[in-house]
mmCIF file of N, CA and C in Angstrom:
data_model
loop_
_atom_site.group_PDB
_atom_site.id
_atom_site.type_symbol
_atom_site.label_atom_id
_atom_site.label_comp_id
_atom_site.label_asym_id
_atom_site.label_seq_id
_atom_site.Cartn_x
_atom_site.Cartn_y
_atom_site.Cartn_z
ATOM 1 N N MET A 1 -148.597 14.849 117.371
ATOM 2 C CA MET A 1 -147.914 15.950 116.732
ATOM 3 C C MET A 1 -147.263 15.443 115.439
ATOM 4 N N ARG A 2 -147.419 16.201 114.382
ATOM 5 C CA ARG A 2 -146.859 15.818 113.087
ATOM 6 C C ARG A 2 -145.362 16.103 113.030
ATOM 7 N N ASP A 3 -144.668 15.413 112.133
ATOM 8 C CA ASP A 3 -143.220 15.603 111.992
ATOM 9 C C ASP A 3 -142.859 17.059 111.747
ATOM 10 N N GLU A 4 -143.626 17.724 110.888
ATOM 11 C CA GLU A 4 -143.329 19.122 110.562
ATOM 12 C C GLU A 4 -143.360 19.996 111.813
ATOM 13 N N GLU A 5 -144.322 19.739 112.673
ATOM 14 C CA GLU A 5 -144.445 20.513 113.909
ATOM 15 C C GLU A 5 -143.294 20.218 114.861
ATOM 16 N N ILE A 6 -142.913 18.957 114.929
ATOM 17 C CA ILE A 6 -141.789 18.568 115.792
ATOM 18 C C ILE A 6 -140.522 19.267 115.337
ATOM 19 N N TYR A 7 -140.240 19.227 114.021
ATOM 20 C CA TYR A 7 -139.030 19.872 113.503
ATOM 21 C C TYR A 7 -139.080 21.389 113.660
ATOM 22 N N ARG A 8 -140.253 21.991 113.513
ATOM 23 C CA ARG A 8 -140.384 23.438 113.672
ATOM 24 C C ARG A 8 -140.072 23.836 115.121
ATOM 25 N N GLU A 9 -140.621 23.095 116.067
ATOM 26 C CA GLU A 9 -140.354 23.385 117.481
ATOM 27 C C GLU A 9 -138.888 23.123 117.832
ATOM 28 N N ALA A 10 -138.338 22.037 117.309
ATOM 29 C CA ALA A 10 -136.924 21.741 117.547
ATOM 30 C C ALA A 10 -136.059 22.858 116.977
ATOM 31 N N GLY A 11 -136.404 23.339 115.800
ATOM 32 C CA GLY A 11 -135.662 24.440 115.187
ATOM 33 C C GLY A 11 -135.693 25.696 116.039
ATOM 34 N N ARG A 12 -136.841 25.987 116.636
ATOM 35 C CA ARG A 12 -136.945 27.153 117.525
ATOM 36 C C ARG A 12 -136.024 27.001 118.736
ATOM 37 N N ARG A 13 -135.979 25.798 119.286
ATOM 38 C CA ARG A 13 -135.108 25.571 120.439
ATOM 39 C C ARG A 13 -133.637 25.679 120.036
ATOM 40 N N ILE A 14 -133.288 25.162 118.869
ATOM 41 C CA ILE A 14 -131.909 25.270 118.378
ATOM 42 C C ILE A 14 -131.536 26.745 118.224
ATOM 43 N N ARG A 15 -132.422 27.521 117.620
ATOM 44 C CA ARG A 15 -132.159 28.953 117.430
ATOM 45 C C ARG A 15 -131.973 29.655 118.776
ATOM 46 N N SER A 16 -132.826 29.335 119.731
ATOM 47 C CA SER A 16 -132.731 29.946 121.054
ATOM 48 C C SER A 16 -131.401 29.600 121.730
ATOM 49 N N LEU A 17 -131.010 28.341 121.656
ATOM 50 C CA LEU A 17 -129.733 27.923 122.243
ATOM 51 C C LEU A 17 -128.551 28.589 121.539
ATOM 52 N N ARG A 18 -128.617 28.657 120.218
ATOM 53 C CA ARG A 18 -127.536 29.283 119.451
ATOM 54 C C ARG A 18 -127.391 30.739 119.867
ATOM 55 N N LYS A 19 -128.503 31.432 120.007
ATOM 56 C CA LYS A 19 -128.452 32.836 120.407
ATOM 57 C C LYS A 19 -127.949 32.987 121.840
ATOM 58 N N ARG A 20 -128.332 32.056 122.703
ATOM 59 C CA ARG A 20 -127.854 32.106 124.091
ATOM 60 C C ARG A 20 -126.334 32.035 124.139
ATOM 61 N N TRP A 21 -125.757 31.226 123.253
ATOM 62 C CA TRP A 21 -124.299 31.090 123.168
ATOM 63 C C TRP A 21 -123.669 32.187 122.319
ATOM 64 N N LYS A 22 -124.507 33.076 121.763
ATOM 65 C CA LYS A 22 -124.054 34.189 120.921
ATOM 66 C C LYS A 22 -123.264 33.697 119.710
ATOM 67 N N LEU A 23 -123.787 32.630 119.117
ATOM 68 C CA LEU A 23 -123.197 32.079 117.897
ATOM 69 C C LEU A 23 -124.004 32.522 116.691
ATOM 70 N N THR A 24 -123.324 32.770 115.602
ATOM 71 C CA THR A 24 -124.026 33.019 114.350
ATOM 72 C C THR A 24 -124.366 31.679 113.716
ATOM 73 N N ARG A 25 -125.237 31.702 112.739
ATOM 74 C CA ARG A 25 -125.543 30.461 112.014
ATOM 75 C C ARG A 25 -124.285 29.931 111.335
ATOM 76 N N LYS A 26 -123.492 30.836 110.835
ATOM 77 C CA LYS A 26 -122.240 30.438 110.177
ATOM 78 C C LYS A 26 -121.319 29.710 111.156
ATOM 79 N N GLU A 27 -121.168 30.250 112.364
ATOM 80 C CA GLU A 27 -120.300 29.627 113.369
ATOM 81 C C GLU A 27 -120.815 28.245 113.774
ATOM 82 N N LEU A 28 -122.129 28.133 113.994
ATOM 83 C CA LEU A 28 -122.699 26.828 114.335
ATOM 84 C C LEU A 28 -122.500 25.856 113.187
ATOM 85 N N GLY A 29 -122.768 26.315 111.984
ATOM 86 C CA GLY A 29 -122.588 25.469 110.809
ATOM 87 C C GLY A 29 -121.164 24.962 110.670
ATOM 88 N N GLU A 30 -120.199 25.850 110.864
ATOM 89 C CA GLU A 30 -118.792 25.446 110.779
ATOM 90 C C GLU A 30 -118.445 24.419 111.859
ATOM 91 N N ALA A 31 -119.014 24.596 113.046
ATOM 92 C CA ALA A 31 -118.726 23.684 114.157
ATOM 93 C C ALA A 31 -119.253 22.272 113.903
ATOM 94 N N ILE A 32 -120.346 22.165 113.146
ATOM 95 C CA ILE A 32 -120.948 20.844 112.929
ATOM 96 C C ILE A 32 -120.839 20.364 111.481
ATOM 97 N N GLY A 33 -120.148 21.133 110.637
ATOM 98 C CA GLY A 33 -119.943 20.716 109.252
ATOM 99 C C GLY A 33 -121.162 20.887 108.370
ATOM 100 N N MET A 34 -121.827 22.019 108.509
ATOM 101 C CA MET A 34 -123.052 22.268 107.768
ATOM 102 C C MET A 34 -123.053 23.722 107.292
ATOM 103 N N SER A 35 -123.756 24.005 106.219
ATOM 104 C CA SER A 35 -123.797 25.378 105.714
ATOM 105 C C SER A 35 -124.700 26.254 106.580
ATOM 106 N N GLN A 36 -124.449 27.550 106.499
ATOM 107 C CA GLN A 36 -125.262 28.538 107.199
ATOM 108 C C GLN A 36 -126.720 28.436 106.728
ATOM 109 N N LYS A 37 -126.906 28.229 105.442
ATOM 110 C CA LYS A 37 -128.261 28.122 104.879
ATOM 111 C C LYS A 37 -128.984 26.902 105.456
ATOM 112 N N HIS A 38 -128.275 25.788 105.578
ATOM 113 C CA HIS A 38 -128.895 24.582 106.124
ATOM 114 C C HIS A 38 -129.303 24.809 107.581
ATOM 115 N N ILE A 39 -128.463 25.501 108.354
ATOM 116 C CA ILE A 39 -128.809 25.820 109.743
ATOM 117 C C ILE A 39 -130.091 26.658 109.771
ATOM 118 N N TYR A 40 -130.168 27.652 108.897
ATOM 119 C CA TYR A 40 -131.364 28.484 108.814
ATOM 120 C C TYR A 40 -132.596 27.622 108.525
ATOM 121 N N GLU A 41 -132.485 26.729 107.559
ATOM 122 C CA GLU A 41 -133.625 25.890 107.177
ATOM 123 C C GLU A 41 -134.053 24.962 108.307
ATOM 124 N N ILE A 42 -133.105 24.502 109.104
ATOM 125 C CA ILE A 42 -133.443 23.699 110.287
ATOM 126 C C ILE A 42 -134.157 24.578 111.317
ATOM 127 N N GLU A 43 -133.620 25.764 111.565
ATOM 128 C CA GLU A 43 -134.194 26.643 112.585
ATOM 129 C C GLU A 43 -135.623 27.073 112.267
ATOM 130 N N VAL A 44 -135.945 27.219 111.006
ATOM 131 C CA VAL A 44 -137.309 27.638 110.653
ATOM 132 C C VAL A 44 -138.216 26.449 110.350
ATOM 133 N N GLY A 45 -137.694 25.242 110.485
ATOM 134 C CA GLY A 45 -138.507 24.043 110.315
ATOM 135 C C GLY A 45 -138.713 23.599 108.881
ATOM 136 N N ARG A 46 -137.953 24.137 107.954
ATOM 137 C CA ARG A 46 -138.079 23.727 106.555
ATOM 138 C C ARG A 46 -137.401 22.400 106.264
ATOM 139 N N LYS A 47 -136.382 22.073 107.069
ATOM 140 C CA LYS A 47 -135.652 20.819 106.870
ATOM 141 C C LYS A 47 -135.625 20.039 108.168
ATOM 142 N N GLY A 48 -135.729 18.745 108.026
ATOM 143 C CA GLY A 48 -135.526 17.862 109.163
ATOM 144 C C GLY A 48 -134.040 17.581 109.294
ATOM 145 N N PHE A 49 -133.688 16.672 110.166
ATOM 146 C CA PHE A 49 -132.278 16.342 110.336
ATOM 147 C C PHE A 49 -132.149 14.940 110.905
ATOM 148 N N SER A 50 -130.987 14.369 110.666
ATOM 149 C CA SER A 50 -130.713 12.997 111.107
ATOM 150 C C SER A 50 -130.358 12.979 112.592
ATOM 151 N N ALA A 51 -130.321 11.787 113.126
ATOM 152 C CA ALA A 51 -129.929 11.620 114.531
ATOM 153 C C ALA A 51 -128.496 12.091 114.750
ATOM 154 N N SER A 52 -127.617 11.827 113.794
ATOM 155 C CA SER A 52 -126.221 12.256 113.961
ATOM 156 C C SER A 52 -126.108 13.780 113.924
ATOM 157 N N THR A 53 -126.899 14.436 113.093
ATOM 158 C CA THR A 53 -126.911 15.902 113.066
ATOM 159 C C THR A 53 -127.461 16.446 114.375
ATOM 160 N N LEU A 54 -128.538 15.859 114.858
ATOM 161 C CA LEU A 54 -129.097 16.259 116.147
ATOM 162 C C LEU A 54 -128.044 16.148 117.239
ATOM 163 N N TYR A 55 -127.319 15.046 117.257
ATOM 164 C CA TYR A 55 -126.286 14.829 118.272
ATOM 165 C C TYR A 55 -125.199 15.899 118.183
ATOM 166 N N ARG A 56 -124.728 16.200 116.973
ATOM 167 C CA ARG A 56 -123.678 17.211 116.797
ATOM 168 C C ARG A 56 -124.167 18.592 117.242
ATOM 169 N N ILE A 57 -125.403 18.918 116.911
ATOM 170 C CA ILE A 57 -125.970 20.202 117.329
ATOM 171 C C ILE A 57 -126.070 20.252 118.851
ATOM 172 N N ALA A 58 -126.598 19.194 119.446
ATOM 173 C CA ALA A 58 -126.777 19.150 120.905
ATOM 174 C C ALA A 58 -125.444 19.300 121.635
ATOM 175 N N ILE A 59 -124.432 18.568 121.202
ATOM 176 C CA ILE A 59 -123.110 18.650 121.845
ATOM 177 C C ILE A 59 -122.553 20.062 121.717
ATOM 178 N N THR A 60 -122.648 20.623 120.537
ATOM 179 C CA THR A 60 -122.107 21.958 120.289
ATOM 180 C C THR A 60 -122.815 23.021 121.130
ATOM 181 N N LEU A 61 -124.116 22.880 121.297
ATOM 182 C CA LEU A 61 -124.888 23.881 122.040
ATOM 183 C C LEU A 61 -125.046 23.551 123.518
ATOM 184 N N GLY A 62 -124.454 22.442 123.953
ATOM 185 C CA GLY A 62 -124.495 22.083 125.369
ATOM 186 C C GLY A 62 -125.874 21.701 125.866
ATOM 187 N N ALA A 63 -126.637 21.053 125.006
ATOM 188 C CA ALA A 63 -127.999 20.658 125.369
ATOM 189 C C ALA A 63 -128.178 19.164 125.138
ATOM 190 N N GLY A 64 -129.234 18.626 125.692
ATOM 191 C CA GLY A 64 -129.569 17.233 125.454
ATOM 192 C C GLY A 64 -130.428 17.107 124.202
ATOM 193 N N CYS A 65 -130.306 15.979 123.542
ATOM 194 C CA CYS A 65 -131.134 15.718 122.362
ATOM 195 C C CYS A 65 -132.614 15.751 122.718
ATOM 196 N N ASP A 66 -132.945 15.262 123.910
ATOM 197 C CA ASP A 66 -134.343 15.258 124.323
ATOM 198 C C ASP A 66 -134.879 16.674 124.494
ATOM 199 N N TYR A 67 -134.024 17.586 124.949
ATOM 200 C CA TYR A 67 -134.467 18.977 125.065
ATOM 201 C C TYR A 67 -134.731 19.570 123.676
ATOM 202 N N ILE A 68 -133.813 19.350 122.753
ATOM 203 C CA ILE A 68 -133.986 19.921 121.421
ATOM 204 C C ILE A 68 -135.237 19.372 120.749
ATOM 205 N N MET A 69 -135.464 18.086 120.849
ATOM 206 C CA MET A 69 -136.604 17.489 120.145
ATOM 207 C C MET A 69 -137.938 17.683 120.863
ATOM 208 N N MET A 70 -137.938 17.590 122.167
ATOM 209 C CA MET A 70 -139.214 17.590 122.898
ATOM 210 C C MET A 70 -139.349 18.709 123.935
ATOM 211 N N GLY A 71 -138.280 19.463 124.138
ATOM 212 C CA GLY A 71 -138.358 20.548 125.111
ATOM 213 C C GLY A 71 -138.221 20.096 126.543
ATOM 214 N N LYS A 72 -137.796 18.855 126.740
ATOM 215 C CA LYS A 72 -137.653 18.329 128.095
ATOM 216 C C LYS A 72 -136.318 18.775 128.675
ATOM 217 N N GLU A 73 -136.363 19.134 129.946
ATOM 218 C CA GLU A 73 -135.170 19.606 130.631
ATOM 219 C C GLU A 73 -134.125 18.501 130.688
ATOM 220 N N GLU A 74 -132.895 18.899 130.520
ATOM 221 C CA GLU A 74 -131.778 17.958 130.579
ATOM 222 C C GLU A 74 -131.654 17.398 131.995
ATOM 223 N N ILE A 75 -131.513 16.101 132.111
ATOM 224 C CA ILE A 75 -131.383 15.445 133.414
ATOM 225 C C ILE A 75 -130.180 15.980 134.169
ATOM 226 N N ASN A 76 -129.077 16.229 133.467
ATOM 227 C CA ASN A 76 -127.878 16.725 134.129
ATOM 228 C C ASN A 76 -128.128 18.061 134.816
ATOM 229 N N ASP A 77 -128.967 18.911 134.229
ATOM 230 C CA ASP A 77 -129.300 20.182 134.863
ATOM 231 C C ASP A 77 -130.020 19.945 136.185
ATOM 232 N N LYS A 78 -130.914 18.972 136.201
ATOM 233 C CA LYS A 78 -131.623 18.647 137.437
ATOM 234 C C LYS A 78 -130.648 18.125 138.483
ATOM 235 N N LEU A 79 -129.713 17.271 138.062
ATOM 236 C CA LEU A 79 -128.728 16.726 138.997
ATOM 237 C C LEU A 79 -127.841 17.827 139.564
ATOM 238 N N ARG A 80 -127.417 18.749 138.715
ATOM 239 C CA ARG A 80 -126.601 19.864 139.187
ATOM 240 C C ARG A 80 -127.365 20.686 140.217
ATOM 241 N N SER A 81 -128.629 20.908 139.969
ATOM 242 C CA SER A 81 -129.453 21.685 140.888
ATOM 243 C C SER A 81 -129.576 20.978 142.236
ATOM 244 N N VAL A 82 -129.804 19.684 142.201
ATOM 245 C CA VAL A 82 -129.933 18.907 143.435
ATOM 246 C C VAL A 82 -128.612 18.923 144.200
ATOM 247 N N LYS A 83 -127.503 18.754 143.504
ATOM 248 C CA LYS A 83 -126.190 18.767 144.162
ATOM 249 C C LYS A 83 -125.920 20.124 144.789
ATOM 250 N N LYS A 84 -126.273 21.201 144.090
ATOM 251 C CA LYS A 84 -126.069 22.546 144.623
ATOM 252 C C LYS A 84 -126.892 22.741 145.881
ATOM 253 N N GLU A 85 -128.153 22.341 145.832
ATOM 254 C CA GLU A 85 -129.021 22.485 147.006
ATOM 255 C C GLU A 85 -128.473 21.647 148.169
ATOM 256 N N SER A 86 -127.966 20.474 147.873
ATOM 257 C CA SER A 86 -127.420 19.605 148.895
ATOM 258 C C SER A 86 -126.206 20.258 149.564
ATOM 259 N N ARG A 87 -125.335 20.859 148.761
ATOM 260 C CA ARG A 87 -124.175 21.545 149.304
ATOM 261 C C ARG A 87 -124.584 22.721 150.185
ATOM 262 N N GLU A 88 -125.602 23.471 149.737
ATOM 263 C CA GLU A 88 -126.052 24.631 150.506
ATOM 264 C C GLU A 88 -126.620 24.210 151.853
ATOM 265 N N ILE A 89 -127.316 23.097 151.885
ATOM 266 C CA ILE A 89 -127.898 22.590 153.132
ATOM 267 C C ILE A 89 -126.801 22.180 154.097
ATOM 268 N N LYS A 90 -125.758 21.529 153.579
ATOM 269 C CA LYS A 90 -124.643 21.063 154.425
ATOM 270 C C LYS A 90 -123.874 22.219 155.040
ATOM 271 N N GLU A 91 -123.808 23.333 154.327
ATOM 272 C CA GLU A 91 -123.052 24.490 154.816
ATOM 273 C C GLU A 91 -123.854 25.182 155.850
#
């Protein structure tokens, strides 16, 4: 997969997460120190981003960097699911 495709897919996931949290681009931008326009350009895949930007976006949106970049489920979500199932079995 080419870099452009990776960033385009990552941008789609960022947009989806932002909408899930009901944040505007402006609000996300303010939270991570970036302009609304830059957030838009990331979401549509026109701009790439650094590891530190990825980290700030991930923390703000409550996602893992691996999910944003590759679409892989966050390990913590799997652990929470296993713990919940374990509790239900014990009850």
